[in-house]
XYZ file of C-alpha atoms in Angstrom:
697
model
C -0.059 -0.067 0.030
C 1.124 3.607 -0.622
C 1.647 5.983 2.207
C 1.431 9.803 1.999
C 2.797 12.125 4.762
C 2.534 15.751 5.317
C 5.278 17.726 3.518
C 7.601 19.499 5.805
C 7.696 23.337 5.530
C 10.615 24.747 3.657
C 11.934 28.190 4.707
C 13.781 30.272 2.114
C 16.480 32.618 3.402
C 18.967 34.828 1.764
C 22.496 33.887 2.283
C 24.824 36.631 2.853
C 28.368 36.709 1.252
C 29.946 36.849 4.655
C 28.604 33.256 5.293
C 30.100 30.697 2.860
C 28.050 27.802 1.662
C 30.262 25.195 3.447
C 28.833 26.408 6.848
C 25.300 25.947 5.518
C 26.107 22.532 4.488
C 27.597 21.640 7.967
C 24.356 22.895 9.461
C 22.205 20.769 7.021
C 24.156 17.787 7.671
C 23.826 18.315 11.572
C 20.109 18.540 11.105
C 19.952 15.420 8.932
C 21.927 13.492 11.520
C 19.898 14.747 14.223
C 16.710 13.982 12.287
C 17.798 10.380 11.677
C 18.538 9.831 15.217
C 15.131 11.101 16.350
C 13.461 8.867 13.956
C 15.465 5.914 15.053
C 14.740 6.583 18.686
C 10.884 6.951 18.116
C 11.105 3.699 15.913
C 12.704 1.871 18.842
C 10.259 3.382 21.379
C 7.351 2.304 19.231
C 8.710 -1.164 18.759
C 9.332 -1.558 22.493
C 5.780 -0.403 23.417
C 4.126 -2.262 20.609
C 6.035 -5.529 21.625
C 5.223 -5.289 25.252
C 1.590 -4.655 24.570
C 1.640 -7.712 22.269
C 3.018 -9.984 25.049
C 0.583 -8.451 27.589
C -2.429 -8.897 25.327
C -1.445 -12.608 24.566
C -0.949 -13.308 28.382
C -4.323 -11.637 29.331
C -6.176 -13.682 26.604
C -4.720 -16.853 27.941
C -5.646 -15.976 31.459
C -9.313 -14.921 30.274
C -9.933 -18.291 28.397
C -8.527 -20.189 31.431
C -10.786 -18.346 33.783
C -13.822 -19.078 31.456
C -12.860 -22.615 31.414
C -12.675 -22.694 35.280
C -15.988 -20.790 35.585
C -17.825 -23.066 33.158
C -16.877 -26.365 34.838
C -15.630 -25.650 38.319
C -12.694 -27.642 36.983
C -10.596 -27.238 40.248
C -13.412 -28.573 42.378
C -14.657 -31.549 40.554
C -13.487 -35.137 40.772
C -10.568 -36.540 38.442
C -12.961 -38.743 36.568
C -15.281 -35.661 35.899
C -12.401 -33.689 34.582
C -11.583 -36.524 32.154
C -15.258 -36.833 31.107
C -15.332 -33.227 30.118
C -12.726 -33.864 27.582
C -15.410 -34.983 25.004
C -15.172 -37.274 22.106
C -11.676 -37.346 20.327
C -10.504 -34.844 23.035
C -10.589 -37.695 25.581
C -8.881 -39.991 23.220
C -5.862 -37.804 22.713
C -5.549 -36.820 26.323
C -5.542 -40.641 27.246
C -2.076 -41.095 25.470
C -0.700 -38.263 27.609
C -2.026 -40.061 30.647
C -0.687 -43.328 29.383
C 2.787 -41.950 28.987
C 2.886 -40.579 32.373
C 1.740 -43.817 33.800
C 4.398 -45.701 32.021
C 7.336 -46.982 34.269
C 9.717 -45.552 31.919
C 9.853 -43.279 28.838
C 10.938 -46.182 26.756
C 8.048 -48.332 27.969
C 5.832 -45.482 27.224
C 7.076 -45.110 23.697
C 6.758 -48.769 23.164
C 3.058 -48.682 24.513
C 2.340 -46.148 21.670
C 4.123 -47.987 18.886
C 2.607 -51.202 19.764
C -0.821 -50.324 21.010
C -3.453 -53.113 21.388
C -6.086 -51.261 23.552
C -7.307 -48.721 21.065
C -8.734 -51.126 18.764
C -9.381 -54.720 20.005
C -7.592 -57.548 18.222
C -5.420 -55.168 16.593
C -1.886 -53.877 17.303
C -1.449 -50.402 15.787
C 1.152 -47.755 15.829
C -0.349 -44.749 17.293
C 2.460 -42.395 16.394
C 1.880 -43.336 12.840
C -1.937 -43.310 12.771
C -2.426 -40.000 14.866
C -0.997 -36.764 15.540
C -0.112 -37.208 19.172
C 3.511 -36.091 19.418
C 2.432 -33.038 21.374
C 1.082 -35.443 24.022
C 4.442 -37.338 24.144
C 6.497 -34.191 24.333
C 4.286 -32.722 27.126
C 4.532 -35.832 29.238
C 8.385 -35.942 28.815
C 8.387 -32.171 29.924
C 6.119 -33.036 32.959
C 8.459 -35.867 33.948
C 11.715 -33.913 33.562
C 10.708 -30.484 35.121
C 10.428 -30.337 39.022
C 6.840 -29.377 38.944
C 5.149 -32.614 40.153
C 4.624 -31.488 43.579
C 3.039 -28.103 42.652
C 0.954 -28.811 39.412
C -1.114 -31.860 38.654
C -0.546 -33.466 35.265
C -4.025 -32.222 33.942
C -3.383 -28.625 34.761
C -0.014 -28.817 33.129
C -1.707 -30.138 30.011
C -4.486 -27.416 29.926
C -2.311 -24.509 30.912
C -0.025 -25.355 27.873
C -2.934 -25.159 25.574
C -4.155 -21.978 27.146
C -0.479 -20.707 26.760
C -0.532 -21.481 23.137
C -3.438 -19.205 22.788
C -1.335 -16.358 24.073
C 1.103 -17.113 21.106
C -1.898 -17.265 18.729
C -3.117 -13.886 19.604
C 0.369 -12.556 19.564
C 1.002 -13.903 16.113
C -2.219 -12.232 14.964
C -1.323 -8.990 16.532
C 2.269 -9.042 14.724
C 0.702 -10.023 11.256
C -1.695 -6.944 11.491
C 1.223 -4.799 12.692
C 3.335 -6.078 9.873
C 0.610 -5.256 7.229
C -0.253 -1.715 8.571
C 3.042 -0.523 9.958
C 1.440 0.437 13.327
C 0.946 -1.758 16.520
C -2.539 0.037 16.981
C -3.678 -2.271 14.198
C -2.335 -5.358 16.179
C -4.091 -4.021 19.293
C -7.377 -3.912 17.434
C -7.026 -7.258 15.808
C -6.389 -8.874 19.296
C -9.342 -6.968 20.768
C -11.697 -8.115 18.075
C -10.341 -11.671 18.627
C -11.311 -11.822 22.147
C -14.736 -9.877 21.798
C -15.648 -12.433 19.042
C -14.406 -15.350 21.152
C -17.476 -17.469 20.207
C -16.511 -17.490 16.633
C -12.828 -17.273 16.801
C -11.996 -20.127 19.011
C -13.433 -22.983 20.978
C -10.453 -23.748 22.954
C -12.041 -23.417 26.376
C -14.477 -26.365 25.776
C -12.274 -28.556 23.343
C -9.020 -28.181 24.957
C -7.076 -31.207 23.414
C -8.606 -30.896 20.110
C -5.778 -30.934 17.391
C -6.757 -27.592 15.898
C -6.031 -25.924 19.159
C -2.571 -27.130 18.987
C -2.094 -26.482 15.337
C -3.570 -22.968 14.705
C -1.005 -20.995 16.817
C 1.723 -22.433 14.648
C -0.386 -21.643 11.711
C -0.711 -17.944 12.683
C 3.072 -17.779 13.413
C 3.606 -19.138 9.773
C 1.240 -16.503 8.281
C 3.016 -13.784 10.256
C 6.449 -15.085 8.957
C 5.123 -15.366 5.276
C 3.829 -11.712 5.503
C 7.275 -10.573 6.516
C 9.066 -12.792 3.963
C 7.109 -11.268 1.151
C 8.238 -7.756 1.877
C 10.649 -6.500 -0.887
C 14.307 -5.704 -0.323
C 14.871 -7.917 2.788
C 18.315 -8.179 3.942
C 19.957 -11.554 3.189
C 20.160 -12.587 6.969
C 16.603 -11.559 7.588
C 15.349 -13.409 4.728
C 17.236 -16.664 5.862
C 15.861 -16.295 9.546
C 12.341 -15.572 8.284
C 12.520 -18.794 6.041
C 13.724 -20.846 9.145
C 10.684 -19.425 10.955
C 8.453 -20.418 8.137
C 9.772 -23.904 8.072
C 9.624 -24.503 11.819
C 6.218 -23.293 12.077
C 5.080 -25.213 8.944
C 6.639 -28.379 10.436
C 4.808 -27.937 13.755
C 1.602 -27.146 12.254
C 1.759 -30.230 10.106
C 2.902 -32.477 13.003
C 0.099 -31.377 15.244
C -3.003 -31.656 12.865
C -4.124 -34.408 10.627
C -5.864 -31.780 8.280
C -2.696 -29.828 7.946
C -2.476 -31.018 4.136
C -5.810 -29.597 3.217
C -5.049 -25.998 4.869
C -1.612 -25.932 3.343
C -3.151 -26.875 -0.099
C -5.252 -23.639 0.059
C -1.989 -21.712 0.972
C -0.454 -23.321 -2.090
C -3.352 -22.094 -4.201
C -3.001 -18.691 -2.875
C 0.804 -18.737 -3.974
C -0.221 -20.109 -7.414
C -2.767 -17.392 -8.002
C -0.344 -14.582 -7.091
C 2.441 -16.054 -8.911
C 0.354 -16.489 -12.048
C -0.750 -12.806 -11.853
C 2.808 -11.773 -11.128
C 1.850 -10.192 -7.847
C 4.692 -11.790 -5.894
C 8.249 -12.802 -6.856
C 8.270 -16.330 -8.386
C 11.520 -17.145 -6.358
C 9.792 -16.555 -3.121
C 6.866 -18.687 -4.290
C 9.322 -21.348 -5.105
C 10.780 -21.309 -1.765
C 7.393 -21.541 0.021
C 6.420 -24.504 -2.244
C 9.535 -26.290 -1.196
C 9.089 -25.608 2.468
C 5.543 -27.044 2.355
C 6.785 -30.218 0.632
C 9.934 -30.567 3.053
C 7.867 -29.920 6.240
C 5.209 -32.557 5.185
C 7.830 -35.248 4.307
C 9.692 -34.628 7.543
C 6.352 -35.249 9.387
C 5.798 -38.354 7.197
C 9.170 -39.732 8.348
C 8.209 -39.040 12.034
C 4.840 -40.716 11.443
C 6.486 -43.850 10.319
C 5.788 -43.122 6.688
C 2.161 -42.425 6.976
C 0.759 -43.261 3.417
C -1.955 -40.489 3.829
C 0.642 -37.954 3.759
C 2.456 -39.321 0.818
C -0.740 -39.447 -1.216
C -1.859 -35.984 -0.079
C -3.007 -33.583 -2.723
C -0.584 -30.870 -1.588
C 2.534 -32.780 -2.538
C 1.035 -33.557 -5.848
C -0.192 -29.945 -6.516
C 3.268 -28.284 -5.345
C 5.327 -30.665 -7.657
C 2.891 -30.057 -10.554
C 3.224 -26.315 -10.289
C 7.055 -26.576 -10.199
C 7.002 -28.986 -13.269
C 4.464 -27.006 -15.205
C 6.560 -23.690 -14.901
C 9.521 -25.426 -16.100
C 7.453 -26.447 -19.186
C 6.143 -23.009 -19.750
C 9.212 -20.838 -19.360
C 7.623 -17.744 -21.207
C 4.537 -17.745 -19.151
C 4.810 -14.074 -18.279
C 5.414 -12.418 -21.587
C 3.168 -11.240 -24.385
C -0.004 -9.058 -24.821
C -3.005 -9.242 -22.330
C -5.005 -11.900 -24.428
C -1.761 -13.836 -25.149
C -1.033 -14.143 -21.411
C -4.740 -14.938 -20.639
C -4.441 -17.867 -23.023
C -1.130 -18.916 -21.589
C -2.491 -18.799 -17.979
C -5.517 -20.798 -18.870
C -3.212 -23.456 -20.441
C -0.898 -23.245 -17.459
C -3.959 -23.936 -15.203
C -5.128 -26.834 -17.166
C -1.514 -28.398 -17.179
C -1.254 -27.986 -13.401
C -4.677 -29.469 -12.685
C -4.139 -32.546 -15.001
C -0.617 -33.076 -13.662
C -1.943 -32.851 -9.970
C -4.566 -35.464 -10.673
C -2.198 -37.798 -12.624
C 0.458 -37.629 -9.934
C -1.907 -38.181 -7.000
C -3.596 -41.104 -8.823
C -0.211 -42.697 -9.493
C 0.955 -42.348 -5.914
C -2.357 -43.669 -4.459
C -2.247 -46.563 -6.833
C 1.238 -47.373 -5.839
C 0.541 -47.155 -2.073
C -3.037 -48.732 -2.356
C -4.156 -45.668 -0.298
C -7.728 -45.496 0.736
C -7.463 -43.538 4.147
C -8.728 -40.175 2.780
C -11.417 -41.553 0.354
C -14.310 -40.694 2.766
C -13.284 -36.923 2.595
C -13.701 -36.978 -1.170
C -17.069 -38.830 -0.893
C -18.161 -36.152 1.482
C -17.138 -33.356 -0.677
C -18.671 -34.959 -3.755
C -22.024 -35.303 -1.930
C -21.870 -31.984 -0.176
C -21.364 -29.956 -3.325
C -24.108 -31.725 -5.261
C -22.217 -34.020 -7.532
C -24.656 -36.811 -6.922
C -26.530 -38.329 -3.843
C -24.789 -40.854 -1.789
C -25.765 -43.656 0.597
C -22.222 -44.098 1.819
C -22.476 -44.379 5.594
C -19.280 -42.394 6.373
C -20.085 -39.548 3.891
C -23.607 -39.246 5.331
C -22.168 -39.338 8.908
C -20.362 -36.055 8.105
C -23.109 -34.555 6.001
C -25.600 -34.849 9.005
C -23.344 -33.208 11.456
C -23.983 -29.558 11.968
C -20.273 -28.788 12.227
C -19.808 -29.878 8.466
C -22.925 -27.878 7.222
C -22.985 -24.363 5.837
C -21.998 -21.393 8.031
C -25.148 -20.156 9.874
C -26.331 -16.782 9.087
C -26.343 -15.715 12.713
C -22.536 -15.998 12.725
C -22.551 -12.611 10.661
C -25.025 -11.178 13.090
C -22.564 -11.794 15.993
C -19.580 -10.542 14.023
C -21.674 -7.391 13.205
C -22.474 -6.583 16.775
C -18.616 -5.791 17.425
C -18.379 -4.091 13.907
C -15.831 -6.428 12.816
C -17.921 -7.740 9.769
C -18.689 -4.047 8.709
C -14.956 -3.208 8.951
C -13.911 -6.390 7.190
C -16.269 -5.802 4.172
C -15.097 -2.423 3.944
C -11.480 -3.279 3.774
C -12.004 -6.307 1.593
C -13.863 -4.354 -1.027
C -11.096 -1.671 -1.295
C -8.323 -4.266 -1.540
C -10.280 -6.532 -4.010
C -10.761 -3.476 -6.331
C -6.985 -2.736 -5.855
C -6.142 -6.353 -6.602
C -8.155 -6.462 -9.879
C -6.503 -3.290 -11.039
C -3.086 -4.659 -10.302
C -3.721 -7.962 -11.845
C -4.971 -6.063 -15.046
C -1.865 -3.921 -15.058
C 0.523 -6.950 -14.716
C -1.177 -8.980 -17.553
C -1.032 -5.933 -19.794
C 2.045 -5.841 -21.910
C 4.736 -3.326 -21.220
C 3.913 -1.140 -24.007
C 0.509 -0.226 -22.673
C 2.069 0.320 -19.203
C 4.398 2.906 -20.777
C 1.537 4.613 -22.662
C -0.402 4.970 -19.510
C 2.633 6.514 -17.840
C 2.887 9.027 -20.513
C -0.763 9.993 -20.404
C -0.245 10.876 -16.738
C -2.458 8.339 -15.250
C -1.359 6.943 -11.764
C -1.073 3.086 -11.416
C -2.333 1.261 -8.356
C 0.068 -0.645 -6.265
C -0.569 -3.583 -4.044
C 2.306 -4.980 -1.774
C 3.013 -8.690 -2.105
C 2.285 -9.341 1.557
C -1.034 -7.468 1.452
C -2.016 -9.451 -1.825
C -1.195 -12.726 -0.068
C -3.456 -11.982 3.036
C -6.149 -10.782 0.612
C -6.227 -13.862 -1.342
C -5.714 -16.010 1.971
C -8.838 -14.495 3.504
C -10.971 -15.013 0.485
C -10.138 -18.779 0.004
C -10.426 -19.392 3.663
C -13.752 -17.371 3.646
C -15.231 -19.702 1.004
C -14.044 -22.735 3.094
C -15.759 -21.355 6.232
C -18.899 -20.569 4.434
C -19.148 -24.202 3.033
C -17.995 -25.839 6.371
C -18.825 -24.321 9.616
C -16.041 -26.077 11.519
C -13.436 -24.365 9.379
C -14.764 -20.873 10.362
C -12.096 -20.465 13.011
C -9.464 -20.365 10.377
C -11.284 -17.446 8.669
C -12.599 -15.383 11.499
C -9.185 -15.123 13.270
C -7.660 -13.773 9.999
C -10.704 -11.607 9.621
C -9.766 -9.857 12.683
C -6.136 -9.252 11.321
C -7.506 -8.176 7.851
C -10.057 -5.718 9.140
C -7.761 -4.217 11.760
C -4.952 -3.706 9.213
C -7.174 -1.402 7.133
C -8.441 0.492 10.050
C -5.479 1.167 12.268
C -6.336 4.648 13.437
C -8.924 4.872 16.410
C -9.557 8.327 15.780
C -10.500 7.731 12.074
C -12.501 4.731 12.886
C -14.638 6.593 15.416
C -15.158 9.419 13.071
C -16.146 7.059 10.399
C -18.705 5.352 12.611
C -20.088 8.735 13.561
C -20.396 9.821 9.941
C -22.512 6.500 9.105
C -24.545 6.692 12.519
C -23.084 3.387 13.817
C -21.038 4.653 16.586
C -21.853 3.247 19.925
C -19.295 2.807 22.664
C -21.165 -0.307 24.152
C -20.242 -2.194 21.022
C -16.627 -2.407 22.401
C -17.480 -3.961 25.628
C -19.865 -6.935 24.632
C -20.359 -8.674 27.807
C -16.760 -9.687 28.752
C -17.178 -8.962 32.387
C -20.559 -10.795 32.345
C -18.848 -13.798 31.009
C -16.050 -13.770 33.645
C -18.711 -13.304 36.600
C -20.802 -16.148 35.331
C -19.998 -19.204 37.406
C -21.172 -22.689 36.407
C -20.251 -26.325 37.189
C -19.540 -29.438 35.128
C -22.414 -32.004 35.925
C -22.638 -35.348 34.278
C -23.558 -37.894 36.947
C -24.838 -40.556 34.550
C -21.411 -40.758 32.697
C -19.595 -40.683 36.001
C -21.560 -43.516 37.351
C -20.833 -45.567 34.099
C -17.031 -44.859 34.295
C -16.788 -45.741 38.042
C -18.765 -48.962 37.376
C -16.464 -49.977 34.606
C -13.489 -49.326 36.778
C -14.916 -51.367 39.641
C -16.677 -54.257 37.962
C -15.034 -55.192 34.683
C -11.611 -56.875 34.061
C -8.567 -54.486 32.980
C -8.581 -56.442 29.615
C -12.316 -56.201 28.773
C -13.109 -54.972 25.263
C -15.885 -52.439 24.930
C -18.087 -51.488 22.085
C -20.374 -48.452 21.592
C -20.417 -45.023 19.887
C -17.155 -43.454 18.926
C -17.637 -40.432 21.181
C -18.399 -42.420 24.340
C -15.649 -44.912 23.834
C -12.958 -42.167 23.646
C -13.955 -41.386 27.273
C -13.906 -45.136 28.366
C -10.281 -45.343 27.041
C -9.295 -42.094 28.980
C -11.164 -42.871 32.284
C -10.745 -46.616 32.578
C -7.951 -47.609 30.212
C -10.173 -50.551 28.909
C -9.728 -51.735 25.260
C -11.844 -50.407 22.529
C -13.303 -51.738 19.332
C -13.540 -48.305 17.624
C -12.785 -44.581 18.348
C -13.256 -41.075 16.752
C -9.991 -40.894 14.873
C -11.666 -41.504 11.694
C -8.813 -41.263 9.078
C -8.392 -44.996 8.646
C -10.307 -47.015 6.077
C -10.398 -50.260 8.088
C -11.415 -48.326 11.228
C -14.362 -46.782 9.360
C -15.475 -50.260 8.174
C -15.264 -51.535 11.749
C -17.223 -48.566 13.100
C -20.002 -49.287 10.710
C -20.139 -52.873 11.864
C -20.110 -51.980 15.473
C -22.920 -49.451 15.047
C -25.259 -52.227 13.969
C -26.155 -52.244 17.682
C -28.510 -49.371 16.477
C -29.716 -50.998 13.248
C -32.438 -53.565 12.516
C -30.510 -56.792 12.921
C -31.081 -60.008 14.799
C -29.415 -60.729 18.183
C -27.512 -63.552 16.458
C -26.125 -61.225 13.816
C -25.128 -58.643 16.263
C -23.471 -60.949 18.624
C -21.421 -62.584 15.824
C -20.275 -59.273 14.478
C -19.211 -58.032 17.982
C -17.428 -61.193 18.952
C -15.376 -60.994 15.729
C -13.646 -58.000 17.334
C -13.210 -59.674 20.609
C -15.973 -57.544 22.298
C -16.845 -58.351 25.953
C -19.363 -55.522 26.588
C -21.580 -53.189 24.686
C -22.684 -49.813 25.815
C -26.114 -48.509 24.479
C -26.876 -44.909 24.715
C -30.644 -43.798 24.709
C -29.672 -40.462 23.222
C -28.554 -42.427 20.063
C -31.322 -45.115 20.051
C -34.132 -42.580 20.437
C -32.307 -39.655 18.888
C -34.413 -36.483 18.200
C -31.470 -33.952 17.732
C -31.270 -34.628 13.894
C -34.122 -34.609 11.341
C -35.431 -37.834 9.635
C -32.731 -38.984 7.409
C -29.884 -37.727 9.440
C -30.301 -39.723 12.753
C -27.718 -42.491 13.159
C -30.302 -45.137 12.951
C -31.534 -43.804 9.719
C -28.092 -43.640 8.170
C -27.618 -47.275 9.202
C -31.011 -48.272 7.831
C -30.265 -46.638 4.381
C -26.794 -48.191 4.380
C -28.416 -51.643 4.985
C -31.154 -51.266 2.362
C -33.938 -50.871 4.991
C -36.930 -48.350 5.195
C -36.470 -45.646 7.821
C -38.728 -45.258 10.891
C -41.438 -42.630 11.320
C -43.633 -40.820 8.879
C -41.994 -39.696 5.620
C -40.980 -40.983 2.224
C -38.386 -43.738 1.674
C -36.467 -44.587 -1.581
C -38.416 -46.951 -3.540
C -35.709 -49.502 -3.482
C -35.525 -49.681 0.222
C -37.359 -52.662 1.903
C -38.847 -53.473 5.306
C -36.270 -55.003 7.647
C -36.844 -58.576 8.861
C -35.830 -57.711 12.367
C -36.904 -54.855 14.831
C -34.277 -52.338 15.971
C -31.664 -54.034 18.123
C -31.173 -51.291 20.700
C -34.843 -51.076 21.466
C -35.763 -54.787 21.422
C -32.807 -55.863 23.695
C -34.349 -53.943 26.679
C -37.367 -56.269 26.562
C -35.233 -59.113 27.797
C -36.610 -61.542 25.317
C -35.105 -65.018 25.312
C -33.271 -64.682 21.841
C -31.604 -61.553 23.223
C -30.913 -62.947 26.883
C -29.139 -66.104 25.148
C -26.400 -63.818 23.880
C -26.573 -60.665 26.051
C -26.910 -60.229 29.771
C -27.652 -56.574 31.131
C -24.950 -55.865 33.916
C -25.531 -52.019 34.407
C -28.151 -49.532 33.723
C -28.948 -45.753 34.580
C -30.955 -43.083 33.072
C -28.625 -42.674 29.996
C -26.697 -45.996 29.366
C -27.416 -49.630 29.273
C -24.452 -52.079 29.386
C -24.641 -55.669 28.376
C -22.139 -58.423 28.587
C -21.793 -60.761 25.583
C -21.840 -64.401 26.067
C -18.784 -66.328 24.832
C -20.938 -69.123 23.138
C -22.073 -68.248 19.651
């Protein structure tokens, strides 16, 4: 962006012959050196103040979120089993490995237990370090063992305080990115402020602490800040190398801590591809960033024991295709406007075809099927044909994978963030379109424009990068609600960078009659003063019963979400779990979920015993589910997958048939002889029913 400053007043004086010109030159040099010293002093002072505020804002955000978590659950007062139950679904599964490492007699035994795990999936030994992104739990458990803090800090607090501490890093990185874009730390302060006041839509760390994204997003924010600085022109060699190192480390840590890293970085690679194609950033820097993405991902692949899902990722295929296509089309950025448009379209076609070809070859060689459920989900979501695939429908029926609700924009507008974002976005989009047109036009036209006295618009590479970044991630958030946290946090950065002056902001709001001081203090104190408590007596009773009344080697079957808690709170062996990025596990989960389908007791017993199941846990909230509409309830998805007609009023597809048997989870509670011959009820409360399987078939 261009900056205009007030021209300094120049005073003209008559020089007497008695004062030679040399004396005037000496005075001018003294003034210049004095001016440079003053500017350097104010720059250092501003940097010191801005840096201090960044650290303070980060720490305050961390304390704020930790306080909300305590106020919401009364975490310090509840029992250990209740604390563990509060880590819902996959969160509990991830935390259980931290707990497992701490309970191991030695670190080597702990590592061996993760590499040769036979409790997460019954009758199977799997390498957890290969299958899941849990190196952060390993690292934390080692730290807790090594540091002299065991007497002062419980393991669970060390874990959650680390995550809340990462939020301080996250907010500081957003602050710095906005500061780098605007040139003033006031912009960073506004970005951090908006992040906190829009907390509901910018983070969910306080109630999903161990979730992988809460580990990964702080490193993603650092990476964006480093890329923003790296794309500045005329960097010194040392600064450029250090920045590349920061980008590599943050990219590696981001990739190591989240299984969806490859999809987020693919969008980043598309951003670089667009800007490079439109000549809006140096091709050399784009190449460096492509290389860092590939190198970071391959290093993670090595650490995850050559995880085939990483090798078969679209990101690696896309980046290699871009580099190959660029070599094939060396004269891509020459010629007239229409000539370049034709070349770009051809370039896009070549990259697209090469990506699909490389990816299909790699997947064929590796026999990779781990990520096929994602593409089935995307195909069905964007209307490329209906599907009866159980896994795809399981995602489609979850609210988190639906479209972004409209009330999100209402909340973002209450703090004026959305208004500011649209204002800045519209200006930068127009500027980007003008710059793209200028870059695609040939040099002759550029010179003729200059002769005619028309000014050209300029857009800095770092601004252009953040613009395309926010647009692409905005589309991602609009299509999939769960991904909104990637967009809304960057929205705070992008909006604040364009509105870095509080005085101008206030003046603008008054002019359009939107100014209201109350908008800038939206109930934060009310949130801090609201005290609640975690309360789930039914699940606590279930976990206590399992610990007291079942063998340590017992195998449990049930819903993915509940079994993660069983693994954490009791250490029992599971048949299935929520980490869904494995084809064989998805098939196993579908089989286990037949306990909620219309199947005979003999069929269910045979299926469950094939996994070594000793106990099943039935949940009334699933068996009689009302949260989802007809066609999206778990029992409906199972009926459709099994070719059976769904329950209740409504239409069914013509090829669906009535089932030969009643629904298992309902019928088993009637204690009829065919069911009692295979299943014995051993525990029951208002929410759960536990049945023990007979050994005989």
